[in-house]
Short mmCIF file of C-alpha atoms in Angstrom, two decimals:
data_model
loop_
_atom_site.label_atom_id
_atom_site.label_comp_id
_atom_site.label_asym_id
_atom_site.label_seq_id
_atom_site.Cartn_x
_atom_site.Cartn_y
_atom_site.Cartn_z
CA MET A 1100 22.23 70.12 -12.81
CA THR A 1101 19.68 72.79 -14.14
CA GLY A 1102 20.93 76.17 -13.69
CA ASN A 1103 18.94 79.25 -12.24
CA ALA A 1104 18.81 81.39 -15.45
CA VAL A 1105 15.56 81.91 -17.70
CA VAL A 1106 14.38 81.73 -21.15
CA THR A 1107 11.08 84.22 -21.92
CA LEU A 1108 9.97 84.30 -25.35
CA LYS A 1109 7.79 86.42 -27.06
CA LYS A 1110 4.35 86.82 -27.06
CA GLY A 1111 2.92 84.35 -29.82
CA GLU A 1112 5.76 82.59 -30.43
CA GLY A 1113 7.32 78.95 -29.38
CA ARG A 1114 4.56 77.34 -32.08
CA THR A 1115 6.85 74.31 -32.88
CA LEU A 1116 7.82 73.80 -29.21
CA LYS A 1117 3.67 74.42 -28.28
CA ALA A 1118 2.65 71.35 -30.58
CA GLY A 1119 5.43 68.85 -29.11
CA GLY A 1120 8.86 70.08 -31.63
CA MET A 1121 12.16 70.55 -29.42
CA TRP A 1122 14.08 73.08 -30.25
CA ILE A 1123 13.94 77.60 -29.45
CA TYR A 1124 14.94 79.09 -32.07
CA ASP A 1125 16.28 83.04 -31.90
CA ASN A 1126 13.63 84.58 -32.96
CA GLU A 1127 11.54 83.37 -30.48
CA ILE A 1128 13.53 84.90 -27.77
CA ASP A 1129 12.37 87.59 -25.77
CA ASN A 1130 15.03 87.83 -22.47
CA VAL A 1131 16.76 85.66 -20.62
CA THR A 1132 17.90 86.35 -16.65
CA GLY A 1133 19.52 84.76 -14.78
CA ASN A 1134 23.71 83.98 -15.07
CA PHE A 1135 24.11 81.20 -17.36
CA ALA A 1136 27.27 79.39 -19.38
CA GLU A 1137 26.80 78.50 -23.16
CA GLY A 1138 25.47 75.22 -23.16
CA ASP A 1139 24.13 74.97 -19.08
CA ILE A 1140 20.41 73.71 -18.50
CA ILE A 1141 17.57 76.40 -18.04
CA SER A 1142 14.89 77.23 -17.94
CA VAL A 1143 11.27 77.88 -20.57
CA ARG A 1144 8.72 80.42 -19.07
CA ASP A 1145 6.19 81.95 -22.32
CA PHE A 1146 5.85 85.52 -22.41
CA ASP A 1147 3.53 85.13 -19.58
CA GLY A 1148 5.89 82.77 -16.44
CA TYR A 1149 4.25 80.16 -18.55
CA PHE A 1150 6.03 76.93 -17.90
CA LEU A 1151 6.89 75.33 -21.54
CA GLY A 1152 9.83 72.66 -19.91
CA TYR A 1153 14.07 73.01 -19.51
CA GLY A 1154 16.74 72.62 -21.85
CA PHE A 1155 20.29 73.25 -23.17
CA ILE A 1156 21.54 76.90 -24.01
CA ASN A 1157 23.89 78.40 -26.56
CA THR A 1158 23.32 81.13 -28.20
CA HIS A 1159 26.22 81.08 -31.08
CA SER A 1160 23.18 78.99 -32.47
CA LYS A 1161 20.35 79.41 -33.99
CA ILE A 1162 18.81 76.85 -31.97
CA THR A 1163 18.64 78.75 -29.07
CA VAL A 1164 17.84 76.20 -26.85
CA ARG A 1165 17.23 72.11 -27.41
CA ILE A 1166 14.27 71.45 -24.51
CA LEU A 1167 15.45 68.19 -22.30
CA SER A 1168 11.94 67.63 -20.29
CA ARG A 1169 8.23 68.92 -20.35
CA ARG A 1170 7.72 68.21 -16.78
CA GLU A 1171 8.28 71.44 -13.98
CA ASN A 1172 8.26 68.98 -10.77
CA TYR A 1173 11.48 66.39 -12.81
CA PRO A 1174 14.66 68.90 -13.56
CA ILE A 1175 17.52 67.92 -14.49
CA THR A 1176 19.74 65.73 -12.95
CA GLU A 1177 21.69 62.94 -13.60
CA GLU A 1178 19.45 60.52 -12.10
CA PHE A 1179 16.76 61.87 -15.41
CA ILE A 1180 19.51 61.53 -18.41
CA VAL A 1181 21.10 58.52 -16.85
CA GLN A 1182 16.97 57.01 -17.22
CA ARG A 1183 17.01 58.87 -20.59
CA VAL A 1184 19.46 56.31 -21.42
CA GLN A 1185 18.04 53.76 -19.39
CA ASN A 1186 14.53 54.95 -21.55
CA ALA A 1187 15.95 53.98 -25.43
CA TRP A 1188 18.19 51.20 -24.30
CA ASN A 1189 14.74 49.60 -23.37
CA TYR A 1190 12.75 50.06 -26.13
CA ARG A 1191 15.76 48.83 -28.84
CA LYS A 1192 16.13 45.17 -27.04
CA GLU A 1193 11.44 45.47 -27.06
CA THR A 1194 11.92 46.12 -30.78
CA VAL A 1195 15.21 45.36 -32.84
CA ASP A 1196 18.02 42.58 -33.07
CA ILE A 1197 20.00 44.08 -30.37
CA SER A 1198 22.47 43.20 -31.49
CA CYS A 1199 24.30 45.88 -33.40
CA CYS A 1200 21.40 49.10 -33.89
CA ARG A 1201 20.79 52.64 -33.00
CA ILE A 1202 20.31 52.80 -29.02
CA ILE A 1203 19.77 56.77 -28.68
CA PHE A 1204 18.80 58.59 -31.51
CA GLY A 1205 18.64 62.39 -31.02
CA GLU A 1206 15.05 64.42 -30.24
CA ALA A 1207 13.61 60.70 -31.28
CA ASP A 1208 15.03 59.03 -27.85
CA PHE A 1209 14.49 63.32 -25.58
CA LEU A 1210 18.24 63.44 -25.39
CA PRO A 1211 18.89 65.90 -27.90
CA GLY A 1212 22.24 66.15 -30.77
CA ILE A 1213 23.18 63.07 -30.08
CA VAL A 1214 23.48 59.45 -32.01
CA ILE A 1215 24.72 56.78 -30.20
CA ASP A 1216 25.34 53.57 -32.88
CA LYS A 1217 26.21 49.50 -31.54
CA PHE A 1218 28.80 47.81 -33.89
CA SER A 1219 28.96 44.27 -31.89
CA ASP A 1220 31.02 45.56 -29.61
CA ILE A 1221 31.73 48.19 -30.30
CA LEU A 1222 30.08 51.75 -29.22
CA VAL A 1223 30.38 55.16 -32.38
CA VAL A 1224 29.36 58.19 -30.59
CA GLU A 1225 28.00 61.17 -32.79
CA SER A 1226 27.70 64.87 -30.86
CA LEU A 1227 26.22 67.88 -32.52
CA ALA A 1228 25.30 70.68 -29.59
CA LEU A 1229 27.21 71.90 -26.82
CA GLY A 1230 25.00 71.31 -24.04
CA ILE A 1231 24.40 67.62 -25.40
CA ASP A 1232 28.21 67.21 -25.15
CA ARG A 1233 28.96 68.53 -21.73
CA LEU A 1234 26.68 65.73 -20.79
CA LYS A 1235 28.22 63.10 -23.14
CA PRO A 1236 30.71 61.44 -20.68
CA LEU A 1237 28.24 61.01 -18.48
CA ILE A 1238 24.84 59.02 -20.90
CA LEU A 1239 28.98 57.49 -23.00
CA ARG A 1240 28.99 55.87 -19.01
CA SER A 1241 26.01 54.91 -18.06
CA LEU A 1242 24.80 53.96 -21.32
CA THR A 1243 28.13 51.24 -20.99
CA GLU A 1244 26.77 50.11 -17.12
CA ILE A 1245 22.94 49.33 -18.09
CA LEU A 1246 24.41 47.33 -21.22
CA LYS A 1247 26.82 45.31 -18.50
CA ASN A 1248 23.48 44.90 -16.98
CA ASP A 1249 22.74 43.01 -19.21
CA GLY A 1250 25.95 40.95 -19.86
CA ILE A 1251 27.29 43.39 -23.28
CA VAL A 1252 30.85 44.52 -22.45
CA ILE A 1253 31.22 47.53 -24.57
CA ARG A 1254 35.04 46.70 -25.84
CA GLY A 1255 36.06 50.39 -26.97
CA ILE A 1256 34.45 53.40 -28.39
CA TYR A 1257 34.98 55.72 -31.15
CA GLU A 1258 33.60 58.91 -31.84
CA ARG A 1259 32.60 60.75 -35.51
CA SER A 1260 31.87 64.60 -33.80
CA ASP A 1261 33.54 65.42 -37.29
CA ALA A 1262 29.60 67.13 -38.55
CA LYS A 1263 29.84 70.64 -39.84
CA VAL A 1264 26.76 71.24 -38.47
CA ARG A 1265 28.80 71.56 -35.08
CA LEU A 1266 30.97 74.71 -36.41
CA GLN A 1267 27.69 76.39 -36.05
CA GLU A 1268 27.33 75.44 -32.44
CA GLY A 1269 30.65 77.20 -31.93
CA MET A 1270 31.79 73.77 -31.70
CA GLU A 1271 35.43 72.08 -33.07
CA ARG A 1272 34.50 68.76 -35.47
CA TYR A 1273 36.07 66.01 -33.43
CA LYS A 1274 37.41 62.48 -34.60
CA GLY A 1275 39.20 59.49 -32.11
CA PHE A 1276 38.66 57.34 -29.36
CA LEU A 1277 37.26 58.28 -26.19
CA THR A 1278 38.99 54.83 -24.56
CA GLU A 1279 41.93 52.59 -25.69
CA PRO A 1280 42.85 52.19 -29.00
CA PHE A 1281 41.50 48.61 -31.31
CA ASP A 1282 40.30 47.88 -34.75
CA THR A 1283 38.63 49.95 -36.15
CA SER A 1284 37.13 48.15 -38.09
CA VAL A 1285 34.44 46.53 -36.86
CA GLU A 1286 33.09 43.04 -37.75
CA ILE A 1287 29.00 42.96 -37.61
CA ILE A 1288 26.14 40.70 -39.27
CA GLU A 1289 22.72 41.35 -40.30
CA ASN A 1290 19.93 40.11 -41.47
CA GLY A 1291 22.45 37.42 -42.11
CA VAL A 1292 24.82 38.85 -44.01
CA LYS A 1293 28.13 39.48 -42.42
CA TYR A 1294 30.12 42.99 -43.01
CA ILE A 1295 33.17 44.73 -42.46
CA VAL A 1296 32.19 47.80 -40.59
CA ASP A 1297 34.47 50.82 -40.11
CA VAL A 1298 34.42 53.26 -37.82
CA LYS A 1299 37.23 55.82 -37.90
CA ASP A 1300 36.36 56.35 -42.07
CA GLY A 1301 33.78 55.14 -43.07
CA GLN A 1302 29.70 57.64 -43.67
CA LYS A 1303 27.67 58.80 -41.02
CA THR A 1304 29.15 56.41 -38.03
CA GLY A 1305 30.34 53.95 -40.12
CA PHE A 1306 27.33 51.58 -41.41
CA PHE A 1307 23.49 52.43 -42.51
CA LEU A 1308 21.73 50.93 -39.48
CA ASP A 1309 18.04 53.26 -40.86
CA GLN A 1310 18.10 50.14 -43.66
CA LYS A 1311 18.19 47.27 -41.84
CA ASN A 1312 14.55 46.05 -42.14
CA ASN A 1313 14.12 46.92 -45.83
CA ARG A 1314 17.34 44.54 -46.79
CA ALA A 1315 15.11 41.99 -45.17
CA ALA A 1316 12.16 42.53 -47.28
CA ILE A 1317 14.01 42.04 -50.70
CA HIS A 1318 15.22 38.92 -50.13
CA SER A 1319 11.71 37.22 -51.17
CA ILE A 1320 12.13 38.90 -54.99
CA CYS A 1321 14.98 38.73 -55.36
CA LYS A 1322 15.61 33.76 -54.94
CA GLY A 1323 16.71 33.24 -58.34
CA LYS A 1324 16.94 36.26 -60.08
CA LYS A 1325 19.35 38.88 -61.58
CA VAL A 1326 19.12 41.91 -59.90
CA LEU A 1327 20.49 45.64 -59.97
CA ASP A 1328 21.88 47.46 -56.90
CA CYS A 1329 22.43 51.24 -57.69
CA PHE A 1330 24.47 53.55 -55.27
CA THR A 1331 25.25 50.20 -53.38
CA HIS A 1332 27.28 52.50 -50.99
CA THR A 1333 30.15 48.77 -48.71
CA GLY A 1334 26.85 46.37 -50.92
CA SER A 1335 24.28 46.59 -48.25
CA PHE A 1336 21.51 45.26 -51.21
CA ALA A 1337 23.12 43.29 -53.62
CA LEU A 1338 24.62 41.14 -50.97
CA ASN A 1339 21.46 40.84 -49.24
CA ALA A 1340 20.15 40.13 -53.39
CA GLY A 1341 23.25 37.63 -53.05
CA ILE A 1342 22.12 35.64 -50.08
CA ALA A 1343 18.10 35.62 -50.40
CA GLY A 1344 19.08 33.18 -53.20
CA ALA A 1345 20.01 35.88 -56.57
CA SER A 1346 21.22 34.70 -59.85
CA SER A 1347 22.93 37.63 -60.40
CA VAL A 1348 23.77 40.14 -59.19
CA LEU A 1349 25.40 44.07 -60.64
CA GLY A 1350 25.67 46.69 -57.35
CA VAL A 1351 26.83 49.88 -59.14
CA ASP A 1352 28.41 53.22 -56.43
CA ALA A 1353 30.15 55.76 -57.62
CA SER A 1354 32.87 55.82 -54.50
CA GLU A 1355 35.67 52.84 -55.17
CA THR A 1356 37.01 52.88 -51.40
CA ALA A 1357 33.19 52.15 -50.73
CA ILE A 1358 33.41 49.71 -54.14
CA GLN A 1359 36.34 48.39 -52.76
CA CYS A 1360 34.58 47.17 -49.02
CA ALA A 1361 31.78 45.94 -51.48
CA ARG A 1362 34.05 43.43 -52.14
CA LYS A 1363 35.96 42.49 -49.34
CA ASN A 1364 32.23 41.78 -47.60
CA ALA A 1365 30.98 40.15 -50.59
CA ALA A 1366 33.23 37.70 -50.29
CA LEU A 1367 33.46 37.54 -46.47
CA ASN A 1368 30.11 36.23 -47.96
CA HIS A 1369 31.69 33.87 -50.24
CA LEU A 1370 29.12 35.54 -52.36
CA GLU A 1371 31.98 37.00 -54.80
CA ASP A 1372 31.06 34.78 -57.90
CA VAL A 1373 27.39 35.48 -57.42
CA VAL A 1374 27.38 39.73 -56.32
CA GLN A 1375 29.99 42.04 -58.84
CA PHE A 1376 30.26 45.15 -58.35
CA ARG A 1377 31.27 48.23 -60.52
CA THR A 1378 32.10 51.68 -60.50
CA ALA A 1379 29.89 54.01 -61.70
CA ASP A 1380 27.85 57.46 -61.54
CA VAL A 1381 24.52 55.64 -61.19
CA PHE A 1382 23.10 58.82 -63.60
CA ASP A 1383 25.29 58.17 -66.54
CA LEU A 1384 25.12 53.95 -65.97
CA LEU A 1385 21.52 53.77 -66.50
CA PRO A 1386 20.67 55.18 -69.97
CA ASP A 1387 24.38 52.77 -70.89
CA LEU A 1388 21.92 50.22 -70.33
CA GLU A 1389 18.94 51.30 -70.95
CA LYS A 1390 20.46 51.44 -74.49
CA ALA A 1391 22.81 48.21 -75.01
CA GLY A 1392 18.92 46.01 -74.30
CA GLU A 1393 19.62 45.85 -70.21
CA THR A 1394 17.35 44.26 -68.06
CA TYR A 1395 16.45 43.07 -64.73
CA ASP A 1396 14.86 41.31 -62.19
CA VAL A 1397 15.30 42.87 -59.57
CA VAL A 1398 16.24 46.72 -59.47
CA ILE A 1399 16.81 49.08 -56.34
CA LEU A 1400 17.75 52.90 -55.87
CA ASP A 1401 18.95 53.59 -52.71
CA PRO A 1402 20.72 57.52 -53.62
CA PRO A 1403 22.71 59.00 -51.08
CA ALA A 1404 20.13 61.97 -50.02
CA PHE A 1405 19.81 64.42 -53.71
CA THR A 1406 18.94 67.54 -50.98
CA LYS A 1407 19.59 68.21 -48.31
CA SER A 1408 18.13 70.83 -47.57
CA ARG A 1409 14.12 73.84 -49.30
CA ASN A 1410 16.38 75.38 -51.76
CA SER A 1411 17.42 72.78 -53.14
CA ILE A 1412 14.85 69.90 -53.52
CA LYS A 1413 14.06 70.92 -57.34
CA ASN A 1414 16.85 70.44 -58.20
CA ALA A 1415 16.88 67.01 -55.61
CA VAL A 1416 12.96 66.06 -57.15
CA LYS A 1417 14.85 66.11 -61.11
CA GLY A 1418 17.08 63.63 -59.54
CA TYR A 1419 14.01 61.52 -58.03
CA ARG A 1420 12.78 60.90 -60.69
CA GLU A 1421 15.61 60.79 -63.16
CA ILE A 1422 16.72 57.75 -61.79
CA ASN A 1423 13.25 56.25 -60.99
CA LEU A 1424 12.46 56.39 -65.22
CA ARG A 1425 15.31 55.24 -66.34
CA GLY A 1426 15.31 51.94 -63.10
CA CYS A 1427 11.44 51.31 -63.78
CA ARG A 1428 12.66 51.32 -67.44
CA LEU A 1429 15.13 48.49 -66.63
CA VAL A 1430 12.93 45.95 -65.12
CA ARG A 1431 11.57 42.95 -66.75
CA ASP A 1432 7.26 43.43 -67.78
CA GLY A 1433 6.49 41.60 -63.84
CA GLY A 1434 9.78 42.32 -62.10
CA TYR A 1435 10.10 44.84 -59.79
CA LEU A 1436 11.19 48.32 -58.40
CA VAL A 1437 13.13 49.43 -54.47
CA THR A 1438 13.63 52.80 -54.23
CA CYS A 1439 14.01 54.70 -51.61
CA SER A 1440 14.99 58.49 -49.93
CA CYS A 1441 16.54 59.87 -47.30
CA SER A 1442 16.39 63.26 -48.13
CA HIS A 1443 13.37 64.43 -44.91
CA PHE A 1444 13.06 67.41 -47.37
CA MET A 1445 11.64 65.52 -49.81
CA THR A 1446 8.67 64.29 -47.67
CA PRO A 1447 6.62 61.29 -48.68
CA ASP A 1448 3.89 63.02 -50.60
CA LEU A 1449 6.19 64.11 -52.74
CA PHE A 1450 8.62 61.70 -52.88
CA ALA A 1451 5.12 59.44 -53.74
CA LYS A 1452 4.70 62.32 -57.01
CA THR A 1453 8.37 61.82 -58.29
CA ILE A 1454 7.44 58.70 -58.17
CA LYS A 1455 4.07 58.33 -59.83
CA GLU A 1456 5.95 61.01 -62.76
CA ALA A 1457 9.03 58.72 -63.56
CA ALA A 1458 6.82 55.94 -64.06
CA ARG A 1459 5.23 57.85 -66.28
CA GLY A 1460 7.13 58.91 -68.68
CA ALA A 1461 8.96 55.20 -68.66
CA HIS A 1462 5.57 53.58 -69.82
CA ARG A 1463 5.28 51.82 -66.88
CA ARG A 1464 2.38 50.80 -64.28
CA LEU A 1465 3.38 49.78 -59.94
CA ARG A 1466 1.61 47.92 -58.66
CA GLN A 1467 2.63 48.93 -54.01
CA ALA A 1468 3.69 45.55 -53.07
CA ALA A 1469 5.75 47.42 -49.46
CA PHE A 1470 5.94 50.15 -47.81
CA HIS A 1471 8.46 51.16 -45.36
CA THR A 1472 9.58 53.57 -43.31
CA GLN A 1473 13.59 53.47 -41.08
CA ALA A 1474 14.68 51.03 -38.95
CA PRO A 1475 12.47 51.00 -35.56
CA ASP A 1476 15.96 52.07 -33.60
CA HIS A 1477 15.60 54.98 -35.22
CA PRO A 1478 12.26 55.75 -34.60
CA ILE A 1479 10.01 58.45 -35.33
CA LEU A 1480 8.59 61.26 -33.08
CA TRP A 1481 5.80 62.54 -34.47
CA SER A 1482 5.56 66.44 -33.68
CA LEU A 1483 9.01 66.06 -34.50
CA ASP A 1484 9.02 65.90 -38.17
CA SER A 1485 12.78 66.10 -39.41
CA SER A 1486 12.63 61.74 -37.17
CA TYR A 1487 11.05 60.98 -40.31
CA TYR A 1488 13.05 61.21 -43.58
CA LEU A 1489 13.25 57.16 -44.54
CA LYS A 1490 10.77 56.48 -47.51
CA PHE A 1491 11.02 52.64 -49.23
CA TYR A 1492 8.90 51.34 -51.97
CA ILE A 1493 8.62 47.98 -53.73
CA PHE A 1494 6.67 47.99 -57.38
CA GLN A 1495 6.58 45.27 -59.91
CA VAL A 1496 7.61 47.44 -62.83
CA VAL A 1497 3.69 46.64 -65.73
CA GLU A 1498 3.69 47.97 -68.86
CA GLU A 1499 1.35 49.01 -70.48
#
């Protein structure tokens, strides 16, 4: 499977790779020798010939090489890929509830460019790089066999490779069944809450599994409380508050489609009398609630990523500061603010600084009760900054 082509880096380049990274950019490469096709697995060497790794190449992409292995005596074979998949599954079995989980998280599982989520007996795959796309059939075939060996029979596989980033790889966007068609509305249970996951048209692969543990973390502060859940999407935090025994919950999202799904999920859990939903722009609603004199025991802020690039970070900071300031003002003295950011570019330090500024502007003091990151099935690979993106806080809000 490993070809004979060799990528040689320029002198002084490859610093990120040598520090543990997995990408080589086009401007770091001196030359490529030997024959190869786009997506082939090649060897990477430093300017002086020192071996750096095996990876797949795509000269159409600025990320020209994505590394699969750093050990020269382990060339990439089918057996190598199967073992990578087995390792990923073994890790999930040891760290998370496997009824629904992310089984493969790209670079953090040393399989760059591919994500595979398991929703009950359905797999959803997202492939974002040409080289891994060529390995996708092997990865899926081996994964279904590995799961079968553990008594888990996969009913169907759906592909959600419809992200724009595929165009940068010279690939077409694709969305569709990889098995016989099945009902793409899949029922799952997480933290005791039932959901209908739309793997065909839901965001990303259909459901945000990375907040699993964080949703469970709010249970203890929601019993008997009045809760506001902002950016509720399909109602996950709101429903967890309801299951935990909240007296009332209002979930808000700008998407009417998401709100309709959230209402169905509330009915599925017999929570429609406790958990209500409203279609509204959170940035408009929070000031209106403040003017109306509304207060809550718990305010939850789980916005989408306000920035997906370094260029827009200033506007993102303004957005995070605004919603946290408004959120603080809506929390009763002694109540709780639950706030998070899923943007990789909103670094932990910058997010903390922004929350601190928001609290100061709201004339509130914050007592940190909890800090979490993403669930363990989205492992954070140290030396790979992009794998660490979710920051989650629970604060008690105290008036000055």
